Amino acid sequence: MNKKRDNLIAGNWKMNGSLKQNSSLITDIKRTEGLDKGISELLVCPPDPYLSQARSLLSDVNIHLGAQNVSKEVNSGAFTGEVSAKMLQDLDCSYCIIGHSERRAYHNESDDIITEKFFRLLENKITPILCVGESLEAREFGNYDDFVLSQLERVSNKIGIDKFLNTVIAYEPIWAIGTGVSASSEQAQEMHLLLRSFFSDSIIADSIRIIYGGSVKPSNSKELFSMPDIDGALIGGASLNSKDFLNIYKSSF
Ligand code: PEP
């Protein structure tokens, strides 16, 4: 595969796992061939209580650690239940997912809140993975491109386009998340190109990684990754199965 950008293969474990399950999953993932060659980047995002466990298990291997969420508040303080970007940095998290559709839907996360989180991550040198993606209604109605572009615009208007340099966008159509129905590689490519074209600065456009999420499996990953603007995947369900996750990883190079 001849792409300008290294693929990022990211596992979003969501609210799953236990000390025992995580240990066996990570042990299996560590056996992956090609990790040392750094062909594609591999990332796991466990729930917060397990970040420390995952950090120790990953200490001797080239697999990144990421979080699924971060507080919009700065550093530390009276914010019960929150986890700051500074704490994630302390645990050596390189990435953090923000704006996942489940957080937008179940925790009322607005674009303003997501923008604050984006800032906190940059301040702490953690790469944001900003999720955008249209609802089924928007897809069926045909205004899905406006839907997704305006999500991106509402963040970039506040944060400034230049802050997107070296960050990651995950295009995750809501109708494809956890449904078993993935976007076709053509549908995904169309949206990734649209998102990339949003960045008029060619340095940002060429370097930003736009990964696809929504029912990625070993049976559809290779075709998705063969598209010129798809730079990897954000994987939910299949990232909990080491064999599937690794087969997706292997199909990325
Ligand atoms: C996700 O939650 O980001 C996701 C893409 O889930 P799944 O792979 O299960 O569709």
Tab-separated table of C-alpha atoms and ligand atoms in Angstrom:
chain	number	residue	atom	x	y	z
A	1	MET	CA	0.000	0.000	0.000
A	2	ASN	CA	1.462	3.303	-1.058
A	3	LYS	CA	0.002	6.083	1.028
A	4	LYS	CA	1.316	9.398	2.234
A	5	ARG	CA	0.346	8.630	5.813
A	6	ASP	CA	0.932	5.663	8.125
A	7	ASN	CA	-2.292	3.872	8.955
A	8	LEU	CA	-3.589	4.049	12.503
A	9	ILE	CA	-5.443	0.985	13.739
A	10	ALA	CA	-7.223	1.910	16.950
A	11	GLY	CA	-9.226	-0.309	19.279
A	12	ASN	CA	-12.010	1.371	21.262
A	13	TRP	CA	-12.842	-1.132	23.970
A	14	LYS	CA	-15.735	1.005	25.211
A	15	MET	CA	-17.060	-0.110	28.646
A	16	ASN	CA	-15.677	-3.642	28.367
A	17	GLY	CA	-12.946	-5.665	30.006
A	18	SER	CA	-11.639	-6.860	33.348
A	19	LEU	CA	-8.122	-7.233	34.723
A	20	LYS	CA	-8.099	-10.841	33.559
A	21	GLN	CA	-9.616	-10.252	30.126
A	22	ASN	CA	-7.375	-7.244	29.416
A	23	SER	CA	-4.292	-9.172	30.326
A	24	SER	CA	-5.082	-11.985	27.932
A	25	LEU	CA	-6.180	-9.616	25.136
A	26	ILE	CA	-3.017	-7.513	25.380
A	27	THR	CA	-0.807	-10.586	25.654
A	28	ASP	CA	-2.313	-11.888	22.411
A	29	ILE	CA	-2.013	-8.524	20.658
A	30	LYS	CA	1.647	-8.277	21.646
A	31	ARG	CA	2.392	-11.377	19.623
A	32	THR	CA	1.607	-9.491	16.393
A	33	GLU	CA	4.134	-9.787	13.616
A	34	GLY	CA	5.350	-6.538	12.105
A	35	LEU	CA	4.866	-4.428	15.238
A	36	ASP	CA	8.599	-3.799	15.447
A	37	LYS	CA	8.656	-2.597	11.847
A	38	GLY	CA	6.208	0.187	12.691
A	39	ILE	CA	4.349	-0.281	9.410
A	40	SER	CA	1.008	0.811	10.798
A	41	GLU	CA	0.450	2.258	14.233
A	42	LEU	CA	-1.506	0.148	16.656
A	43	LEU	CA	-3.479	1.737	19.487
A	44	VAL	CA	-5.655	0.405	22.288
A	45	CYS	CA	-8.113	2.542	24.256
A	46	PRO	CA	-9.251	0.703	27.414
A	47	PRO	CA	-11.654	2.153	29.997
A	48	ASP	CA	-9.902	4.607	32.363
A	49	PRO	CA	-9.579	2.259	35.386
A	50	TYR	CA	-7.490	-0.080	33.246
A	51	LEU	CA	-5.162	2.472	31.644
A	52	SER	CA	-2.505	1.854	34.233
A	53	GLN	CA	-2.688	-1.909	33.816
A	54	ALA	CA	-2.512	-1.533	30.029
A	55	ARG	CA	0.422	0.889	30.362
A	56	SER	CA	2.474	-1.694	32.274
A	57	LEU	CA	1.533	-4.518	29.926
A	58	LEU	CA	2.505	-2.410	26.898
A	59	SER	CA	5.752	-1.044	28.334
A	60	ASP	CA	7.978	-3.310	26.231
A	61	VAL	CA	6.195	-3.052	22.912
A	62	ASN	CA	5.416	-0.542	20.189
A	63	ILE	CA	1.679	-0.262	20.811
A	64	HIS	CA	0.162	3.077	21.770
A	65	LEU	CA	-2.165	3.676	24.667
A	66	GLY	CA	-5.178	5.949	24.379
A	67	ALA	CA	-8.197	7.035	26.383
A	68	GLN	CA	-11.837	7.083	25.343
A	69	ASN	CA	-12.680	10.424	26.919
A	70	VAL	CA	-11.187	13.342	28.821
A	71	SER	CA	-12.463	16.117	31.030
A	72	LYS	CA	-12.838	19.612	29.581
A	73	GLU	CA	-11.516	20.962	32.890
A	74	VAL	CA	-7.902	21.976	33.359
A	75	ASN	CA	-5.391	19.775	35.241
A	76	SER	CA	-6.997	19.117	38.638
A	77	GLY	CA	-9.669	20.342	41.018
A	78	ALA	CA	-13.123	19.757	42.440
A	79	PHE	CA	-14.618	17.892	39.499
A	80	THR	CA	-15.834	14.596	40.916
A	81	GLY	CA	-15.579	11.707	38.522
A	82	GLU	CA	-13.550	13.590	35.927
A	83	VAL	CA	-10.186	12.575	34.465
A	84	SER	CA	-7.972	15.371	33.169
A	85	ALA	CA	-5.731	15.423	30.129
A	86	LYS	CA	-2.790	15.984	32.468
A	87	MET	CA	-3.604	12.665	34.188
A	88	LEU	CA	-3.770	10.934	30.814
A	89	GLN	CA	-0.409	12.428	29.957
A	90	ASP	CA	0.954	11.112	33.263
A	91	LEU	CA	-0.061	7.638	32.112
A	92	ASP	CA	1.676	8.205	28.790
A	93	CYS	CA	-1.461	8.185	26.681
A	94	SER	CA	-0.602	9.295	23.169
A	95	TYR	CA	-4.167	9.578	21.903
A	96	CYS	CA	-7.653	10.282	23.194
A	97	ILE	CA	-10.997	9.803	21.458
A	98	ILE	CA	-13.330	12.816	21.659
A	99	GLY	CA	-16.787	13.451	20.270
A	100	HIS	CA	-17.738	9.801	19.916
A	101	SER	CA	-21.401	9.584	18.918
A	102	GLU	CA	-22.161	7.598	22.093
A	103	ARG	CA	-20.866	10.491	24.214
A	104	ARG	CA	-22.717	13.025	22.101
A	105	ALA	CA	-25.949	11.012	22.443
A	106	TYR	CA	-25.814	9.706	26.024
A	107	HIS	CA	-23.847	12.496	27.713
A	108	ASN	CA	-25.128	15.486	25.762
A	109	GLU	CA	-21.659	16.440	24.601
A	110	SER	CA	-21.917	19.533	22.462
A	111	ASP	CA	-19.407	20.731	19.919
A	112	ASP	CA	-18.411	23.427	22.427
A	113	ILE	CA	-17.555	20.827	25.054
A	114	ILE	CA	-15.725	18.739	22.461
A	115	THR	CA	-13.726	21.814	21.461
A	116	GLU	CA	-12.685	22.389	25.081
A	117	LYS	CA	-11.538	18.785	25.276
A	118	PHE	CA	-9.579	19.198	22.049
A	119	PHE	CA	-7.738	22.146	23.632
A	120	ARG	CA	-6.985	20.254	26.845
A	121	LEU	CA	-5.472	17.405	24.859
A	122	LEU	CA	-3.272	19.655	22.753
A	123	GLU	CA	-2.082	21.453	25.892
A	124	ASN	CA	-0.958	18.089	27.217
A	125	LYS	CA	0.561	16.837	23.965
A	126	ILE	CA	-2.024	14.122	23.471
A	127	THR	CA	-3.323	13.613	19.943
A	128	PRO	CA	-7.100	14.075	19.712
A	129	ILE	CA	-9.086	11.594	17.645
A	130	LEU	CA	-12.100	13.726	16.798
A	131	CYS	CA	-15.138	11.642	15.827
A	132	VAL	CA	-17.677	12.982	13.372
A	133	GLY	CA	-20.413	11.158	11.511
A	134	GLU	CA	-23.951	11.488	10.304
A	135	SER	CA	-27.164	9.954	11.597
A	136	LEU	CA	-29.213	7.502	9.567
A	137	GLU	CA	-31.780	10.240	8.916
A	138	ALA	CA	-29.148	12.529	7.419
A	139	ARG	CA	-27.814	9.690	5.267
A	140	GLU	CA	-31.283	8.865	4.006
A	141	PHE	CA	-32.279	12.488	3.541
A	142	GLY	CA	-29.096	13.116	1.553
A	143	ASN	CA	-27.623	15.985	3.616
A	144	TYR	CA	-24.959	13.806	5.209
A	145	ASP	CA	-22.058	15.841	3.835
A	146	ASP	CA	-23.388	19.082	5.392
A	147	PHE	CA	-24.051	17.236	8.651
A	148	VAL	CA	-20.468	16.032	8.966
A	149	LEU	CA	-18.790	19.175	7.678
A	150	SER	CA	-20.717	21.329	10.110
A	151	GLN	CA	-19.586	19.129	13.024
A	152	LEU	CA	-15.998	19.740	11.959
A	153	GLU	CA	-16.606	23.414	11.285
A	154	ARG	CA	-18.084	24.060	14.728
A	155	VAL	CA	-14.870	22.801	16.316
A	156	SER	CA	-12.470	24.389	13.838
A	157	ASN	CA	-14.164	27.790	14.028
A	158	LYS	CA	-13.282	27.945	17.711
A	159	ILE	CA	-9.974	26.199	17.728
A	160	GLY	CA	-8.478	27.383	14.431
A	161	ILE	CA	-7.661	25.184	11.479
A	162	ASP	CA	-3.925	25.208	12.198
A	163	LYS	CA	-4.510	23.269	15.451
A	164	PHE	CA	-5.534	20.246	13.392
A	165	LEU	CA	-1.979	19.627	12.223
A	166	ASN	CA	-1.042	16.016	13.045
A	167	THR	CA	-4.365	15.277	14.700
A	168	VAL	CA	-6.752	12.471	13.722
A	169	ILE	CA	-10.350	12.600	12.550
A	170	ALA	CA	-12.510	9.501	12.756
A	171	TYR	CA	-15.363	9.412	10.279
A	172	GLU	CA	-17.952	7.234	11.996
A	173	PRO	CA	-21.413	7.186	10.432
A	174	ILE	CA	-23.743	6.540	13.373
A	175	TRP	CA	-25.766	4.037	11.363
A	176	ALA	CA	-22.670	1.879	10.954
A	177	ILE	CA	-21.514	1.809	14.601
A	178	GLY	CA	-22.139	-1.534	16.237
A	179	THR	CA	-24.748	-2.478	13.635
A	180	GLY	CA	-22.725	-4.913	11.551
A	181	VAL	CA	-23.463	-2.701	8.518
A	182	SER	CA	-20.332	-0.885	7.437
A	183	ALA	CA	-20.265	2.010	4.994
A	184	SER	CA	-19.031	0.734	1.657
A	185	SER	CA	-15.456	1.638	0.847
A	186	GLU	CA	-16.763	4.059	-1.821
A	187	GLN	CA	-19.142	5.773	0.620
A	188	ALA	CA	-16.365	6.076	3.193
A	189	GLN	CA	-13.824	7.332	0.640
A	190	GLU	CA	-16.251	10.013	-0.538
A	191	MET	CA	-16.601	11.306	3.032
A	192	HIS	CA	-12.896	11.096	3.822
A	193	LEU	CA	-12.083	13.097	0.716
A	194	LEU	CA	-14.717	15.659	1.685
A	195	LEU	CA	-13.217	15.957	5.165
A	196	ARG	CA	-9.671	16.214	3.825
A	197	SER	CA	-10.731	18.876	1.324
A	198	PHE	CA	-12.052	20.947	4.220
A	199	PHE	CA	-8.435	21.711	5.078
A	200	SER	CA	-7.353	24.223	2.482
A	201	ASP	CA	-3.827	24.276	3.896
A	202	SER	CA	-2.151	21.492	1.970
A	203	ILE	CA	0.306	20.636	4.758
A	204	ILE	CA	-2.592	19.890	7.101
A	205	ALA	CA	-4.670	18.179	4.419
A	206	ASP	CA	-1.808	15.875	3.440
A	207	SER	CA	-0.766	14.994	6.966
A	208	ILE	CA	-4.042	14.689	8.880
A	209	ARG	CA	-5.079	11.099	9.350
A	210	ILE	CA	-8.727	10.360	8.673
A	211	ILE	CA	-9.685	6.945	9.945
A	212	TYR	CA	-12.950	5.124	9.390
A	213	GLY	CA	-15.140	3.607	12.115
A	214	GLY	CA	-18.335	1.585	11.891
A	215	SER	CA	-18.493	-2.210	11.856
A	216	VAL	CA	-14.937	-2.702	10.621
A	217	LYS	CA	-14.136	-6.420	10.447
A	218	PRO	CA	-11.394	-8.531	8.913
A	219	SER	CA	-13.726	-9.176	5.976
A	220	ASN	CA	-14.071	-5.510	4.972
A	221	SER	CA	-10.919	-3.838	6.303
A	222	LYS	CA	-8.594	-4.480	3.381
A	223	GLU	CA	-10.937	-2.887	0.894
A	224	LEU	CA	-11.494	0.118	3.158
A	225	PHE	CA	-7.737	0.591	3.635
A	226	SER	CA	-7.132	0.403	-0.105
A	227	MET	CA	-8.931	3.756	-0.498
A	228	PRO	CA	-6.563	6.713	-0.899
A	229	ASP	CA	-8.063	8.834	1.897
A	230	ILE	CA	-8.721	6.138	4.493
A	231	ASP	CA	-5.792	6.086	6.891
A	232	GLY	CA	-6.834	3.323	9.239
A	233	ALA	CA	-9.762	2.466	11.450
A	234	LEU	CA	-11.407	3.046	14.804
A	235	ILE	CA	-12.683	-0.363	15.800
A	236	GLY	CA	-15.202	-1.141	18.511
A	237	GLY	CA	-16.570	-4.675	18.673
A	238	ALA	CA	-13.822	-6.364	16.670
A	239	SER	CA	-11.075	-4.854	18.840
A	240	LEU	CA	-12.160	-7.088	21.733
A	241	ASN	CA	-11.244	-10.172	19.782
A	242	SER	CA	-7.474	-10.388	19.379
A	243	LYS	CA	-7.669	-12.519	16.241
A	244	ASP	CA	-10.046	-10.110	14.479
A	245	PHE	CA	-8.152	-7.040	15.657
A	246	LEU	CA	-4.852	-8.451	14.462
A	247	ASN	CA	-6.275	-9.554	11.138
A	248	ILE	CA	-7.575	-6.016	10.609
A	249	TYR	CA	-4.141	-4.677	11.555
A	250	LYS	CA	-2.407	-7.022	9.129
A	251	SER	CA	-4.733	-5.997	6.308
A	252	SER	CA	-3.502	-2.412	6.705
A	253	PHE	CA	-0.056	-2.977	5.137
B	1	PEP	C1	-16.933	2.613	17.586
B	1	PEP	O1	-17.520	2.474	18.635
B	1	PEP	O2	-16.197	3.592	17.429
B	1	PEP	C2	-17.149	1.617	16.537
B	1	PEP	C3	-16.736	1.915	15.351
B	1	PEP	O3	-17.780	0.444	16.906
B	1	PEP	P1	-17.963	-0.861	15.986
B	1	PEP	O4	-16.641	-1.172	15.355
B	1	PEP	O5	-18.393	-1.905	16.935
B	1	PEP	O6	-18.976	-0.518	14.947
